[in-house]
mmCIF file of C-alpha atoms in Angstrom:
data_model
loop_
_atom_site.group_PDB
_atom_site.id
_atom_site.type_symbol
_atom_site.label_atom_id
_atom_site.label_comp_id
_atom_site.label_asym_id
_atom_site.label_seq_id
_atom_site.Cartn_x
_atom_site.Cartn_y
_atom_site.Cartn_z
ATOM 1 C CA UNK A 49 -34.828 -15.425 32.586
ATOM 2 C CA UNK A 50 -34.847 -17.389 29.437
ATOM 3 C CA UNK A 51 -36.064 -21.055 29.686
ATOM 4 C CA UNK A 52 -32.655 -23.481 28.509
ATOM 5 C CA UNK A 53 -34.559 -25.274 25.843
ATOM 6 C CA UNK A 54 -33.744 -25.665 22.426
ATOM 7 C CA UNK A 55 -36.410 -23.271 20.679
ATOM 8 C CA UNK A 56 -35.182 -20.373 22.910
ATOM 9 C CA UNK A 57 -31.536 -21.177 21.970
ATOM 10 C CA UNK A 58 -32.420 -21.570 18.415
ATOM 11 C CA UNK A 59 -33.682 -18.516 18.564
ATOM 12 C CA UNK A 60 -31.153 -16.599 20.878
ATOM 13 C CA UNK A 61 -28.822 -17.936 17.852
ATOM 14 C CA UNK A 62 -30.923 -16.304 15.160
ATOM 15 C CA UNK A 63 -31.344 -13.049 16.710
ATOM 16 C CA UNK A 64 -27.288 -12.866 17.276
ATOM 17 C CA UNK A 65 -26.764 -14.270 13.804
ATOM 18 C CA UNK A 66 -29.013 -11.364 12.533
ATOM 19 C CA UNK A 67 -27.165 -8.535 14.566
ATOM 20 C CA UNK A 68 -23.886 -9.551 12.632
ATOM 21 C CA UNK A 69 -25.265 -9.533 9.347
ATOM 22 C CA UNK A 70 -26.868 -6.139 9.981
ATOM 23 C CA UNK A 71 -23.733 -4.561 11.436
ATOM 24 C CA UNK A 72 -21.585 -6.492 8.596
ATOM 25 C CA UNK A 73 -23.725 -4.544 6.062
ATOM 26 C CA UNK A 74 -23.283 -1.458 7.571
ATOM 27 C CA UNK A 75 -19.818 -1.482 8.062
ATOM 28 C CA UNK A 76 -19.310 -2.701 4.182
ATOM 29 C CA UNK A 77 -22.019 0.831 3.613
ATOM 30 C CA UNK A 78 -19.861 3.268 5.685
ATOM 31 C CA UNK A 79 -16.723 1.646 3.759
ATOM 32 C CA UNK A 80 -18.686 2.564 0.205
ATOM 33 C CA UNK A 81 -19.570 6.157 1.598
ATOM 34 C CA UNK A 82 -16.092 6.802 2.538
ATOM 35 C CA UNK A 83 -14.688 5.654 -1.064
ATOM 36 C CA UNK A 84 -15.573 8.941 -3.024
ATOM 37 C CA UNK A 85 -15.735 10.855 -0.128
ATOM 38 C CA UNK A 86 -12.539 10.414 0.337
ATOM 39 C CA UNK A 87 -10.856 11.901 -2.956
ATOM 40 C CA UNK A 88 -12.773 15.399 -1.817
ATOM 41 C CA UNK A 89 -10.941 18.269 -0.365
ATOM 42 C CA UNK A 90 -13.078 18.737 1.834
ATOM 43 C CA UNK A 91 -12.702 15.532 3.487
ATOM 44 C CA UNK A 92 -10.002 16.899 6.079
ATOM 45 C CA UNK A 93 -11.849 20.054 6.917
ATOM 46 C CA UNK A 94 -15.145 18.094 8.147
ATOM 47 C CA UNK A 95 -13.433 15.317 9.626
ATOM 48 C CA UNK A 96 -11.149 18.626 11.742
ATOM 49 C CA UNK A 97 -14.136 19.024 13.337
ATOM 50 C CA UNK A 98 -14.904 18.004 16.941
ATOM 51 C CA UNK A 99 -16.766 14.470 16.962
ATOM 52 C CA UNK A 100 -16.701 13.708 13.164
ATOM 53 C CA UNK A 101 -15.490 10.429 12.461
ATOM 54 C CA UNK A 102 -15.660 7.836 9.335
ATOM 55 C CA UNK A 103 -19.500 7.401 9.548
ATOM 56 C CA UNK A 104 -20.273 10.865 9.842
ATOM 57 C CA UNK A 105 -18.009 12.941 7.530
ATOM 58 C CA UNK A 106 -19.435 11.473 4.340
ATOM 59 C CA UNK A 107 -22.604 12.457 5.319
ATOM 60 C CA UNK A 108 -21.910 16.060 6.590
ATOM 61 C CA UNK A 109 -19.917 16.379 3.378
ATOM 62 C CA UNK A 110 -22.987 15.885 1.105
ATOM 63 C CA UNK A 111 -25.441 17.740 3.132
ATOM 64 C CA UNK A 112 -22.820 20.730 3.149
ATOM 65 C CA UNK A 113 -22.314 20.653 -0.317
ATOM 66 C CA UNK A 114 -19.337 23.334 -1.217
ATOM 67 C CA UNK A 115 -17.540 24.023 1.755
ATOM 68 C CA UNK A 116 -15.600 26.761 -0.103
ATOM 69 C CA UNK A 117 -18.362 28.803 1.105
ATOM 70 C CA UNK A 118 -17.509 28.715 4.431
ATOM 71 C CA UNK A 119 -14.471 31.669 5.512
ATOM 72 C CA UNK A 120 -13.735 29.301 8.845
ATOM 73 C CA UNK A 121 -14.279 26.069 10.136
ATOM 74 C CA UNK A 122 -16.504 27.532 13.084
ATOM 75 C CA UNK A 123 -18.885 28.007 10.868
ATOM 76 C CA UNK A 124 -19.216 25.306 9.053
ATOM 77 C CA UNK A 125 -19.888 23.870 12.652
ATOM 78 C CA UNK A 126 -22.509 26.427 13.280
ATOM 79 C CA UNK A 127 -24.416 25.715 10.053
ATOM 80 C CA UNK A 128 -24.133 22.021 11.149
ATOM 81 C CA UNK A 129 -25.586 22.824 14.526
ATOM 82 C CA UNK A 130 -28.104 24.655 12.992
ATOM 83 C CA UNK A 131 -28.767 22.502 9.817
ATOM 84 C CA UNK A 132 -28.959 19.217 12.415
ATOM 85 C CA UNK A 133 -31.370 20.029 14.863
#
């Protein structure tokens, strides 16, 4: 428990104000990622895959590289697997 003085709320305030800026920055860095990634082809085929959203597909998409490479999706999945871990 917290003591109800000012100093602690003062700083209970900065700490809070200090999350929101961080997650306001990255939210305005996944937007920029998604920009280009976003006029790719391959956008569609990495975000088909199970548990790829916004954040991630940029980032699968430039650690992939060609995806043209790939015959089927699966394994595109299994060289993320792989690749990831």
């Amino acid at each position: 428990m917290l003591p109800k003085d000012a100093i602690t709320k003062l700083l209970v305030r900065q700490a809070i104000d200090a999350l929101n800026a961080v997650s306001a920055t990255l939210e305005r860095l996944k937007a920029e990622m998604l920009k280009p990634a976003s006029q790719l082809p391959e956008l569609p085929v990495v975000m088909s895959m199970h548990g790829v959203g916004d954040s991630l597909a940029p980032q699968l998409i430039a650690e992939i590289g060609d995806v043209t490479r790939f015959v089927h999706h699966s394994a595109i999945t299994s060289f993320a697997v792989i690749d990831f871990q």
